[in-house]
Amino acid sequence: LRFLQYNLHNQPKGNREEDLTQIYSSSLHQNRTSEPEMKLIRNPGFLFLFFYLLGFLGDSPVDAAVKNYQFDVQVKNVSRICNAKPIVTVNGMFPGPTVYAREGDRVIINVTNHVQYNMSIHWHGLKQYRNGWADGPAYITQCPIQTGQSYVYDFNVTGQRGTLWWHAHILWLRATVYGAIVILPQPGKPYPFPQPHQETNIILGEWWNKDIETAVNQANQLGAPPPMSDAHTINGKPGPLFPCSEKHTFVVEVEAGKTYLLRVINAALNDELFFGIAGHDMTVVEIDAVYTKPFTTKAILLGPGQTTNVLVKTDRSPNRYFMAASPFMDAPVSVDNKTVTAILQYKGVPNTVIPILPKLPLPNDTSFALDYTGKLKSLNTPNFPALVPLKVDRRLFYTIGLGINACPTCVNGTNLAASINNITFVMPKIALLKAHYSNIPGVFRTDFPDRPPKAFNYTGVPLTANLGTSTGTRLSRVKFNTTIELVLQDTNLLTVESHPFHLHGYNFFVVGTGVGNFDPKKDPAKFNLIDPPERNTVGVPTGGWAAIRFRADNPGVWFMHCHLEVHTMWGLKMAFVVENGDTPELSVLPPPKDYPSC
């Protein structure tokens, strides 16, 4: 062990933890280990003990490390549901590689763009303290990485552990450019739930048979919505209920009598999804990389951008069980309503056995959705407290609406729009964070209103007249360390609809949700200020509202937008400019030397 430690400490900084096995083998060779000894120490049980002891030898690089990754953005031909097409991938993988780190690690990811599109990658849910340069949304915190260029995302994982994910944050490229982020707790800090026998990532996605960028461009030229997806996927595979998909089915083999941790991620572009496993209950233990009070459920619900960790006990009769996901939509809006399946297969059960299907909630089961969401609560223990802001410095009220604007170049003469407080966001030509940091004038205004221009019955009968919106690159300026309460109110402009809202750079507490119009006199009395769920993406209920609180202690420019890609494209987005604190340690870091230019 000491020999290996010496070798580790004399390695160049970089992928030292990834090189453990290689150095380990080298150490054995240099010590002339005999063949019988080699058989013993290659045993998985011995290896576990070996690495466990290594972590307790003190001053070990296993405790905190630099994790290096190379992301090559490249085109690969892929076939799904009887259709082959070229797709944009990272390292030729669909989904892309999982980023593994431990709380306290530094992560360095070099992204090289080999495709025709500009590229940027967002590390969804990582707070990027003072370091918006590594956040990733194109034209918000960075100019995109152009063809043939590279950019290094260099960030620390501080005070976070759990399941997050990464995805392209430009155009609709996240349809295929996405992957998981798994942040393990620091050594010696166990999970606040039973240690699972094994962990598995379950990434839910969408698949289009046509090239989605081409389809989106055609829809925009018409002034119409883009097409629905042709299938949902689990880890890039639609499952055997789709044609030509027997071989494109994700399978997890399990042993009876064990507990498994599933890290479930909704990487779909436009669909909220139910997920369940036939014959098995799930215990929810984490959402958006924050531990929760455990509760058991037959199904879970995730909006696009959200993650949920569940424990599953393999205590049923050995068989093959379908894991399935299907959409939730309780508004008069068309969605891809097909069910994706993967297989939970008990060890020893033949592949010829036909799996059992789970009974998921109906697509419009609002009562299940509201009941499930109401059960989500922060763990709120001494080790994992819920630091809810009790005093509010500034209250914001944002209405969410759809609209129709004139479009002389569109075939229909109009195009669909979306707005916050009736403002459809216009993307700038250079990055907002750069403009803020360098005091470049004329790029954005800081007069985004704290409330809508006119009060009305937000969730009454559908409003189909006077649907024009104002447009602009308008941001909300926030003083450092301000405590914010933000109420997001859905409206019936064209139609009500559920909206998953994501705030970059922060977690927030969902202190209340409700159906109908928010009542500022009555509803705050029902807020949960003890153990509300802490998230980075909140589902605003169809025809309802959600109230969140956060402390603006991360300086920079931070994007907030609906995580339905179609709504983001139509302008359902804005950003906060959080001012620097009083010292350099509370101010935005300087940009990196390889920061892309527009």
Coordinates of C-alpha atoms in Angstrom, one line a residue:
L1 CA 0.0 0.0 0.0
R2 CA 2.8 2.4 0.9
F3 CA 4.6 1.6 -2.3
L4 CA 1.4 2.4 -4.3
Q5 CA 1.0 5.6 -2.3
Y6 CA 4.5 6.7 -3.2
N7 CA 3.8 6.0 -6.9
L8 CA 0.5 8.0 -6.7
H9 CA 2.1 11.0 -5.1
N10 CA 4.9 11.0 -7.7
Q11 CA 2.5 10.9 -10.6
P12 CA 1.8 14.1 -12.6
K13 CA -1.4 15.9 -11.5
G14 CA -4.3 14.7 -13.5
N15 CA -6.2 11.5 -13.7
R16 CA -4.5 9.9 -10.7
E17 CA -7.6 8.2 -9.5
E18 CA -8.4 6.8 -12.9
D19 CA -4.8 5.5 -13.1
L20 CA -5.1 3.5 -9.8
T21 CA -5.5 0.1 -11.5
Q22 CA -2.6 0.7 -13.9
I23 CA -0.3 1.8 -11.1
Y24 CA -1.5 -1.1 -8.9
S25 CA -0.6 -3.6 -11.6
S26 CA 2.8 -1.9 -12.1
S27 CA 3.4 -2.1 -8.3
L28 CA 2.7 -5.8 -8.3
H29 CA 5.1 -6.4 -11.2
Q30 CA 7.9 -4.3 -9.6
N31 CA 7.5 -6.3 -6.3
R32 CA 7.8 -9.6 -8.3
T33 CA 4.5 -10.9 -6.9
S34 CA 4.0 -14.6 -7.3
E35 CA 1.2 -16.1 -9.4
P36 CA -0.8 -17.5 -6.4
E37 CA -0.5 -14.1 -4.7
M38 CA -1.6 -12.4 -8.0
K39 CA -4.8 -14.6 -8.0
L40 CA -5.6 -13.6 -4.5
I41 CA -5.1 -9.9 -4.9
R42 CA -7.0 -9.7 -8.2
N43 CA -10.0 -11.0 -6.4
P44 CA -12.7 -8.3 -6.3
G45 CA -13.1 -8.6 -2.6
F46 CA -9.4 -8.0 -2.0
L47 CA -9.5 -5.1 -4.4
F48 CA -12.4 -3.5 -2.5
L49 CA -10.5 -3.9 0.8
F50 CA -7.3 -2.6 -0.8
F51 CA -8.9 0.7 -2.1
Y52 CA -10.9 1.1 1.1
L53 CA -7.6 0.9 3.2
L54 CA -5.9 3.3 0.7
G55 CA -8.5 5.9 1.5
F56 CA -7.6 5.8 5.2
L57 CA -3.9 6.0 4.9
G58 CA -4.0 9.8 5.2
D59 CA -2.9 12.5 2.8
S60 CA -4.3 10.3 0.0
P61 CA -5.2 11.6 -3.4
V62 CA -8.3 9.5 -3.3
D63 CA -9.7 12.0 -0.8
A64 CA -9.7 14.9 -3.2
A65 CA -8.5 14.8 -6.7
V66 CA -8.3 16.5 -10.1
K67 CA -10.6 14.6 -12.6
N68 CA -9.7 15.2 -16.2
Y69 CA -12.0 14.4 -19.1
Q70 CA -11.6 14.8 -22.9
F71 CA -14.9 15.4 -24.7
D72 CA -14.7 15.1 -28.4
V73 CA -17.9 16.4 -30.0
Q74 CA -18.3 14.2 -33.1
V75 CA -20.8 12.8 -35.5
K76 CA -21.8 9.2 -35.4
N77 CA -24.2 7.1 -37.4
V78 CA -26.9 5.6 -35.2
S79 CA -29.9 3.4 -35.9
R80 CA -33.1 3.4 -33.8
I81 CA -36.6 2.2 -34.5
C82 CA -35.7 1.1 -38.1
N83 CA -34.2 4.5 -38.9
A84 CA -30.5 5.3 -39.3
K85 CA -29.1 8.9 -39.2
P86 CA -26.0 10.8 -38.2
I87 CA -26.2 12.3 -34.7
V88 CA -24.0 14.6 -32.7
T89 CA -22.3 12.8 -29.8
V90 CA -19.6 13.1 -27.2
N91 CA -16.8 10.6 -27.8
G92 CA -19.1 8.7 -30.2
M93 CA -21.3 7.7 -27.2
F94 CA -25.1 8.0 -27.0
P95 CA -25.8 9.0 -24.2
G96 CA -22.4 10.5 -23.6
P97 CA -19.8 9.5 -20.9
T98 CA -20.7 9.8 -17.2
V99 CA -18.6 12.4 -15.3
Y100 CA -17.6 10.9 -12.0
A101 CA -16.3 13.1 -9.2
R102 CA -16.3 13.2 -5.4
E103 CA -17.4 16.2 -3.3
G104 CA -14.5 18.5 -3.1
D105 CA -12.9 17.4 -6.4
R106 CA -11.7 19.7 -9.1
V107 CA -13.0 18.7 -12.6
I108 CA -11.3 19.7 -15.8
I109 CA -13.2 18.8 -19.0
N110 CA -11.6 19.8 -22.4
V111 CA -14.3 20.0 -25.0
T112 CA -13.2 19.9 -28.7
N113 CA -15.7 20.6 -31.4
H114 CA -15.4 18.4 -34.5
V115 CA -18.9 19.0 -35.9
Q116 CA -20.5 21.7 -38.2
Y117 CA -22.5 23.2 -35.3
N118 CA -21.3 25.6 -32.7
M119 CA -21.3 23.9 -29.3
S120 CA -21.5 24.7 -25.6
I121 CA -22.1 22.3 -22.7
H122 CA -23.9 23.1 -19.4
W123 CA -23.2 21.2 -16.2
H124 CA -26.8 21.2 -15.0
G125 CA -27.1 21.8 -11.3
L126 CA -23.5 22.5 -10.5
K127 CA -23.4 25.9 -8.7
Q128 CA -20.2 27.1 -10.3
Y129 CA -19.5 29.6 -7.5
R130 CA -18.0 32.8 -8.9
N131 CA -17.2 30.8 -12.0
G132 CA -20.0 31.4 -14.5
W133 CA -17.4 31.0 -17.2
A134 CA -17.8 27.2 -16.8
D135 CA -21.6 27.2 -16.7
G136 CA -22.1 26.7 -20.4
P137 CA -25.2 28.3 -21.8
A138 CA -24.3 29.8 -25.2
Y139 CA -24.5 33.6 -25.4
I140 CA -25.3 33.8 -21.6
T141 CA -22.0 32.9 -19.9
Q142 CA -19.9 32.1 -23.0
C143 CA -19.6 32.4 -26.7
P144 CA -20.0 28.9 -28.2
I145 CA -17.1 26.6 -29.1
Q146 CA -16.8 26.9 -32.9
T147 CA -15.9 24.1 -35.3
G148 CA -12.3 23.0 -34.8
Q149 CA -12.0 24.9 -31.5
S150 CA -11.6 23.7 -27.9
Y151 CA -12.6 25.1 -24.5
V152 CA -11.7 23.8 -21.0
Y153 CA -14.5 23.7 -18.5
D154 CA -12.6 23.9 -15.1
F155 CA -14.7 23.9 -12.0
N156 CA -14.7 22.7 -8.4
V157 CA -17.5 20.5 -6.9
T158 CA -18.1 22.2 -3.6
G159 CA -20.8 21.3 -1.1
Q160 CA -22.7 19.1 -3.5
R161 CA -23.1 15.3 -3.8
G162 CA -25.6 13.2 -5.8
T163 CA -26.9 12.9 -9.3
L164 CA -26.8 15.8 -11.8
W165 CA -26.2 15.8 -15.6
W166 CA -24.6 17.6 -18.4
H167 CA -26.1 18.6 -21.8
A168 CA -25.5 20.8 -24.9
H169 CA -26.9 24.3 -24.3
I170 CA -27.3 25.6 -27.8
L171 CA -29.9 24.9 -30.5
W172 CA -31.6 21.5 -29.9
L173 CA -28.4 19.6 -29.8
R174 CA -29.1 18.3 -26.3
A175 CA -31.4 15.8 -28.1
T176 CA -28.3 13.6 -28.3
V177 CA -25.5 15.4 -26.5
Y178 CA -26.1 14.6 -22.8
G179 CA -24.9 12.4 -20.0
A180 CA -24.9 11.8 -16.2
I181 CA -22.8 13.5 -13.5
V182 CA -22.3 11.3 -10.4
I183 CA -20.9 13.1 -7.4
L184 CA -19.9 10.7 -4.6
P185 CA -19.8 11.8 -1.0
Q186 CA -16.5 12.5 0.6
P187 CA -14.7 9.4 2.0
G188 CA -16.0 8.5 5.4
K189 CA -19.4 10.2 4.8
P190 CA -21.9 7.5 4.0
Y191 CA -25.3 8.0 2.3
P192 CA -28.0 8.9 4.8
F193 CA -29.9 5.7 3.7
P194 CA -28.9 2.0 3.4
Q195 CA -25.8 1.4 1.4
P196 CA -26.9 0.0 -2.0
H197 CA -25.5 -3.2 -3.4
Q198 CA -25.1 -1.5 -6.8
E199 CA -25.9 1.8 -8.6
T200 CA -27.2 2.3 -12.1
N201 CA -27.9 5.4 -14.2
I202 CA -31.3 5.6 -15.9
I203 CA -31.3 8.5 -18.4
L204 CA -34.7 9.2 -20.0
G205 CA -34.5 10.9 -23.4
E206 CA -36.3 11.5 -26.7
W207 CA -35.6 10.3 -30.2
W208 CA -36.5 11.9 -33.6
N209 CA -36.3 9.8 -36.8
K210 CA -35.6 13.0 -38.8
D211 CA -32.7 15.4 -38.2
I212 CA -34.1 17.5 -35.4
E213 CA -32.2 20.7 -36.3
T214 CA -33.6 20.6 -39.8
A215 CA -37.1 19.9 -38.5
V216 CA -36.9 22.8 -36.0
N217 CA -35.6 25.2 -38.7
Q218 CA -38.5 24.2 -41.0
A219 CA -41.0 24.7 -38.2
N220 CA -39.6 28.2 -37.5
Q221 CA -39.8 29.2 -41.1
L222 CA -43.5 28.2 -41.1
G223 CA -44.2 29.8 -37.7
A224 CA -45.4 26.5 -36.4
P225 CA -44.4 24.2 -33.5
P226 CA -41.6 21.6 -34.2
P227 CA -42.6 17.9 -34.5
M228 CA -43.1 15.7 -31.5
S229 CA -40.4 13.0 -31.0
D230 CA -40.9 9.5 -32.4
A231 CA -39.9 7.7 -29.3
H232 CA -38.7 8.0 -25.7
T233 CA -35.5 6.3 -24.7
I234 CA -33.8 4.8 -21.6
N235 CA -30.0 5.2 -21.8
G236 CA -30.4 5.9 -25.5
K237 CA -32.6 2.8 -26.2
P238 CA -36.3 2.7 -26.9
G239 CA -36.9 -0.9 -25.8
P240 CA -38.7 -3.9 -27.3
L241 CA -42.2 -2.3 -27.6
F242 CA -40.8 -0.3 -30.6
P243 CA -40.0 -1.9 -34.0
C244 CA -36.4 -3.0 -34.7
S245 CA -35.6 -2.4 -31.0
E246 CA -35.1 -5.9 -29.4
K247 CA -31.3 -5.2 -29.6
H248 CA -31.8 -1.6 -28.5
T249 CA -33.1 -2.4 -25.0
F250 CA -31.3 -1.5 -21.8
V251 CA -31.1 -4.4 -19.3
V252 CA -30.1 -4.3 -15.6
E253 CA -29.2 -7.7 -14.1
V254 CA -29.9 -7.9 -10.4
E255 CA -29.5 -10.5 -7.6
A256 CA -32.5 -11.4 -5.4
G257 CA -32.6 -10.0 -1.9
K258 CA -30.4 -6.9 -2.6
T259 CA -31.0 -3.1 -2.6
Y260 CA -30.1 -1.1 -5.7
L261 CA -29.8 2.6 -6.2
L262 CA -31.2 4.0 -9.5
R263 CA -30.1 7.5 -10.5
V264 CA -32.9 8.6 -12.8
I265 CA -32.4 11.7 -15.0
N266 CA -35.0 13.3 -17.3
A267 CA -33.0 14.4 -20.3
A268 CA -36.1 14.7 -22.5
L269 CA -36.5 17.9 -24.4
N270 CA -40.2 18.6 -24.0
D271 CA -41.9 15.9 -21.9
E272 CA -42.5 15.4 -18.2
L273 CA -42.2 11.7 -17.6
F274 CA -43.6 9.1 -15.1
F275 CA -41.2 6.2 -14.3
G276 CA -41.9 2.9 -12.6
I277 CA -40.9 -0.7 -12.3
A278 CA -43.3 -3.6 -12.6
G279 CA -44.0 -5.3 -9.3
H280 CA -41.5 -3.1 -7.3
D281 CA -41.9 -0.1 -5.1
M282 CA -39.3 2.6 -5.1
T283 CA -38.0 4.7 -2.2
V284 CA -37.2 8.3 -3.1
V285 CA -34.0 9.4 -1.3
E286 CA -32.7 12.4 -3.4
I287 CA -33.9 15.0 -5.9
D288 CA -31.6 17.3 -7.9
A289 CA -28.6 16.1 -5.9
V290 CA -30.2 17.0 -2.5
Y291 CA -31.2 14.3 0.0
T292 CA -34.9 14.0 0.8
K293 CA -37.0 12.4 3.5
P294 CA -37.5 8.9 2.2
F295 CA -40.9 7.8 1.0
T296 CA -42.1 4.9 -1.0
T297 CA -44.0 5.1 -4.3
K298 CA -45.1 3.0 -7.2
A299 CA -44.0 5.7 -9.7
I300 CA -42.0 8.9 -9.8
L301 CA -42.5 12.1 -11.9
L302 CA -39.6 14.1 -13.4
G303 CA -39.8 17.2 -15.5
P304 CA -37.1 17.8 -18.1
G305 CA -33.9 18.7 -16.2
Q306 CA -34.8 17.0 -13.0
T307 CA -33.1 14.0 -11.3
T308 CA -34.4 11.5 -8.7
N309 CA -32.5 8.8 -6.9
V310 CA -34.5 5.8 -5.7
L311 CA -33.8 2.7 -3.8
V312 CA -35.2 -0.6 -5.2
K313 CA -35.3 -3.8 -3.2
T314 CA -35.2 -7.0 -5.3
D315 CA -37.6 -8.9 -3.1
R316 CA -40.0 -10.2 -5.7
S317 CA -40.0 -13.7 -7.3
P318 CA -37.2 -14.0 -9.8
N319 CA -38.4 -12.8 -13.2
R320 CA -38.0 -10.2 -15.9
Y321 CA -39.7 -6.9 -15.1
F322 CA -40.2 -3.9 -17.3
M323 CA -38.9 -0.5 -16.2
A324 CA -41.0 2.0 -18.1
A325 CA -41.5 5.7 -18.7
S326 CA -44.4 7.5 -20.2
P327 CA -45.4 11.2 -20.5
F328 CA -47.5 13.3 -18.1
M329 CA -49.5 16.0 -19.8
D330 CA -52.7 17.4 -18.2
A331 CA -53.2 20.3 -20.7
P332 CA -54.6 20.3 -24.2
V333 CA -51.2 20.0 -25.8
S334 CA -50.0 17.2 -28.0
V335 CA -47.1 15.0 -26.7
D336 CA -45.3 11.9 -27.7
N337 CA -47.4 9.5 -25.7
K338 CA -45.5 6.3 -26.4
T339 CA -44.0 4.2 -23.6
V340 CA -40.3 3.4 -23.4
T341 CA -39.1 0.3 -21.6
A342 CA -36.0 -1.3 -20.2
I343 CA -35.7 -4.6 -18.3
L344 CA -34.9 -5.4 -14.7
Q345 CA -33.8 -9.0 -14.9
Y346 CA -33.2 -11.3 -12.0
K347 CA -30.0 -13.4 -12.2
G348 CA -30.6 -16.8 -13.7
V349 CA -33.9 -16.0 -15.5
P350 CA -33.7 -16.9 -19.2
N351 CA -34.0 -14.1 -21.8
T352 CA -36.9 -15.9 -23.4
V353 CA -39.2 -14.9 -20.5
I354 CA -41.6 -12.1 -21.5
P355 CA -41.2 -9.2 -19.0
I356 CA -44.1 -7.9 -16.9
L357 CA -45.3 -4.3 -17.6
P358 CA -45.8 -1.8 -14.8
K359 CA -49.0 0.1 -14.4
L360 CA -48.0 3.8 -14.7
P361 CA -50.3 6.7 -13.9
L362 CA -52.5 7.9 -16.8
P363 CA -51.0 10.7 -18.9
N364 CA -53.4 13.3 -17.5
D365 CA -53.3 12.1 -13.8
T366 CA -53.0 15.5 -12.2
S367 CA -54.0 14.2 -8.7
F368 CA -51.0 11.7 -8.7
A369 CA -48.7 14.4 -9.9
L370 CA -49.7 16.9 -7.2
D371 CA -49.7 14.2 -4.5
Y372 CA -46.3 13.0 -5.5
T373 CA -44.8 16.5 -5.6
G374 CA -46.3 17.2 -2.2
K375 CA -44.4 14.3 -0.6
L376 CA -41.0 15.8 -1.6
K377 CA -39.3 17.3 1.5
S378 CA -35.7 18.1 2.4
L379 CA -33.9 15.7 4.8
N380 CA -33.2 18.7 7.1
T381 CA -30.8 17.1 9.6
P382 CA -27.8 18.5 11.4
N383 CA -25.5 17.1 8.6
F384 CA -27.8 18.2 5.8
P385 CA -29.8 21.2 7.0
A386 CA -32.4 23.1 4.9
L387 CA -31.2 26.7 5.1
V388 CA -34.4 28.3 4.0
P389 CA -34.3 32.1 3.9
L390 CA -36.9 33.2 6.5
K391 CA -36.5 37.0 5.9
V392 CA -37.2 38.1 2.3
D393 CA -35.5 41.2 0.9
R394 CA -37.2 41.2 -2.5
R395 CA -40.4 39.6 -3.8
L396 CA -40.8 38.9 -7.5
F397 CA -43.9 37.8 -9.3
Y398 CA -43.3 36.4 -12.8
T399 CA -46.1 35.3 -15.2
I400 CA -45.5 32.6 -17.7
G401 CA -47.3 32.9 -21.0
L402 CA -47.5 31.9 -24.7
G403 CA -48.1 34.4 -27.4
I404 CA -48.2 35.2 -31.1
N405 CA -46.0 37.8 -32.8
A406 CA -45.9 39.1 -36.3
C407 CA -43.3 37.5 -38.5
P408 CA -43.0 38.9 -42.0
T409 CA -40.5 36.2 -43.0
C410 CA -42.6 33.3 -41.8
V411 CA -44.9 31.4 -44.2
N412 CA -47.9 31.9 -41.8
G413 CA -47.1 35.6 -41.3
T414 CA -46.8 35.0 -37.5
N415 CA -44.8 32.9 -35.2
L416 CA -45.3 31.5 -31.7
A417 CA -43.7 33.2 -28.8
A418 CA -43.4 32.7 -25.0
S419 CA -42.7 35.3 -22.4
I420 CA -42.1 36.1 -18.7
N421 CA -44.0 39.1 -17.6
N422 CA -44.9 39.6 -21.2
I423 CA -41.2 39.9 -22.3
T424 CA -39.9 37.5 -24.9
F425 CA -36.2 37.2 -24.4
V426 CA -33.9 38.0 -27.3
M427 CA -30.5 36.3 -27.3
P428 CA -27.5 38.6 -27.6
K429 CA -24.7 38.4 -30.0
I430 CA -22.0 38.2 -27.4
A431 CA -22.1 36.5 -23.9
L432 CA -23.9 38.4 -21.2
L433 CA -21.4 37.4 -18.5
K434 CA -18.6 38.8 -20.6
A435 CA -20.5 42.0 -21.3
H436 CA -21.2 42.4 -17.5
Y437 CA -17.6 41.6 -16.4
S438 CA -16.0 43.9 -19.0
N439 CA -18.7 46.6 -18.8
I440 CA -19.5 46.4 -22.5
P441 CA -22.4 48.8 -23.2
G442 CA -25.4 48.2 -25.3
V443 CA -25.6 44.4 -24.9
F444 CA -28.4 44.2 -22.3
R445 CA -30.7 46.3 -20.1
T446 CA -31.2 45.7 -16.4
D447 CA -34.8 46.8 -16.2
F448 CA -36.6 43.4 -16.2
P449 CA -39.8 44.1 -14.2
D450 CA -40.5 42.5 -10.8
R451 CA -44.1 41.9 -11.8
P452 CA -46.2 41.8 -15.0
P453 CA -47.3 45.0 -16.7
K454 CA -51.0 44.3 -16.0
A455 CA -52.8 42.1 -13.4
F456 CA -55.6 39.8 -14.8
N457 CA -57.3 36.5 -14.1
Y458 CA -54.2 34.5 -15.0
T459 CA -55.8 31.1 -15.0
G460 CA -59.3 31.9 -16.1
V461 CA -60.8 31.1 -19.5
P462 CA -58.3 30.8 -22.4
L463 CA -57.2 34.2 -23.7
T464 CA -56.9 34.2 -27.5
A465 CA -56.8 37.9 -28.4
N466 CA -54.0 40.6 -27.9
L467 CA -51.3 37.9 -27.7
G468 CA -48.4 40.0 -28.8
T469 CA -45.4 40.2 -26.5
S470 CA -42.7 42.8 -26.1
T471 CA -39.1 41.7 -26.9
G472 CA -35.7 42.5 -25.5
T473 CA -32.6 41.4 -23.8
R474 CA -33.6 42.5 -20.4
L475 CA -32.1 41.2 -17.1
S476 CA -32.9 41.7 -13.4
R477 CA -30.1 43.2 -11.4
V478 CA -29.8 41.8 -7.8
K479 CA -27.6 43.0 -5.0
F480 CA -25.2 40.4 -3.6
N481 CA -26.6 38.3 -0.7
T482 CA -30.2 39.5 -1.3
T483 CA -32.8 36.9 -0.3
I484 CA -35.3 36.4 -3.1
E485 CA -38.8 35.1 -3.1
L486 CA -40.0 34.4 -6.6
V487 CA -43.6 33.3 -7.5
L488 CA -43.8 31.7 -11.0
Q489 CA -47.5 32.0 -12.2
D490 CA -48.8 29.9 -15.1
T491 CA -51.3 31.7 -17.3
N492 CA -54.0 30.7 -19.8
L493 CA -52.6 32.8 -22.7
L494 CA -53.4 30.4 -25.5
T495 CA -53.4 27.5 -23.0
V496 CA -52.3 26.6 -19.5
E497 CA -49.4 24.2 -19.3
S498 CA -46.9 22.8 -16.8
H499 CA -43.5 24.4 -17.0
P500 CA -40.2 23.0 -15.5
F501 CA -38.2 26.1 -14.6
H502 CA -34.4 25.8 -14.1
L503 CA -32.2 28.4 -12.4
H504 CA -28.5 28.3 -13.2
G505 CA -25.9 28.9 -10.5
Y506 CA -28.2 28.1 -7.6
N507 CA -30.3 25.7 -5.7
F508 CA -33.6 27.1 -4.3
F509 CA -36.3 26.0 -1.9
V510 CA -39.8 25.3 -3.3
V511 CA -41.7 26.7 -0.3
G512 CA -45.1 26.4 -1.9
T513 CA -47.2 25.4 -5.0
G514 CA -50.8 25.6 -5.8
V515 CA -53.5 25.5 -8.5
G516 CA -55.2 28.6 -9.8
N517 CA -54.0 32.2 -9.1
F518 CA -51.5 32.9 -6.4
D519 CA -53.1 34.8 -3.5
P520 CA -50.4 37.0 -1.9
K521 CA -52.6 37.4 1.2
K522 CA -53.6 33.8 1.9
D523 CA -51.0 31.5 0.2
P524 CA -47.8 32.6 2.1
A525 CA -49.4 31.4 5.3
K526 CA -49.3 27.8 3.9
F527 CA -45.6 28.0 2.9
N528 CA -43.3 25.2 4.2
L529 CA -40.3 27.0 5.7
I530 CA -39.1 24.0 7.7
D531 CA -38.2 21.3 5.2
P532 CA -39.2 22.3 1.7
P533 CA -37.6 20.5 -1.2
E534 CA -34.4 22.0 -2.4
R535 CA -33.9 21.8 -6.2
N536 CA -32.5 23.5 -9.3
T537 CA -35.5 22.8 -11.5
V538 CA -39.1 23.3 -10.3
G539 CA -42.3 22.2 -12.0
V540 CA -44.9 25.0 -12.2
P541 CA -48.2 23.2 -12.2
T542 CA -50.6 23.5 -15.1
G543 CA -52.8 26.5 -14.4
G544 CA -51.0 27.0 -11.1
W545 CA -48.0 28.6 -9.4
A546 CA -44.8 27.7 -7.6
A547 CA -43.0 29.9 -5.0
I548 CA -39.2 29.5 -4.5
R549 CA -36.7 31.2 -2.2
F550 CA -32.9 31.5 -2.5
R551 CA -30.1 33.7 -1.4
A552 CA -28.3 35.5 -4.2
D553 CA -24.7 34.8 -2.9
N554 CA -23.2 33.7 -6.2
P555 CA -22.1 36.7 -8.3
G556 CA -22.4 36.6 -12.1
V557 CA -25.0 36.3 -14.8
W558 CA -27.3 33.4 -14.2
F559 CA -29.9 32.1 -16.7
M560 CA -33.4 31.1 -15.7
H561 CA -35.6 29.4 -18.3
C562 CA -38.3 26.9 -19.0
H563 CA -36.6 23.5 -19.6
L564 CA -39.1 22.6 -22.3
E565 CA -36.8 23.2 -25.3
V566 CA -39.7 24.4 -27.5
H567 CA -40.6 27.1 -24.9
T568 CA -37.0 28.2 -24.4
M569 CA -36.6 28.6 -28.2
W570 CA -39.8 30.8 -28.2
G571 CA -38.3 33.1 -25.6
L572 CA -39.4 31.8 -22.2
K573 CA -36.2 32.8 -20.5
M574 CA -34.5 35.7 -18.6
A575 CA -31.3 36.1 -16.5
F576 CA -30.3 37.6 -13.2
V577 CA -27.2 39.8 -12.9
V578 CA -26.0 39.2 -9.3
E579 CA -23.6 41.9 -8.3
N580 CA -20.2 41.3 -6.7
G581 CA -19.8 41.3 -2.9
D582 CA -17.6 43.7 -1.0
T583 CA -14.3 41.7 -1.4
P584 CA -12.4 39.9 -4.2
E585 CA -13.4 36.6 -2.6
L586 CA -17.0 37.5 -3.2
S587 CA -16.6 38.6 -6.8
V588 CA -16.6 36.9 -10.2
L589 CA -13.4 35.3 -11.0
P590 CA -11.5 36.5 -14.1
P591 CA -12.3 34.6 -17.4
P592 CA -10.0 31.8 -18.4
K593 CA -7.3 32.4 -21.1
D594 CA -9.0 30.0 -23.6
Y595 CA -12.4 31.7 -23.2
P596 CA -14.2 31.5 -26.6
S597 CA -14.9 34.6 -28.7
C598 CA -18.0 35.2 -30.8

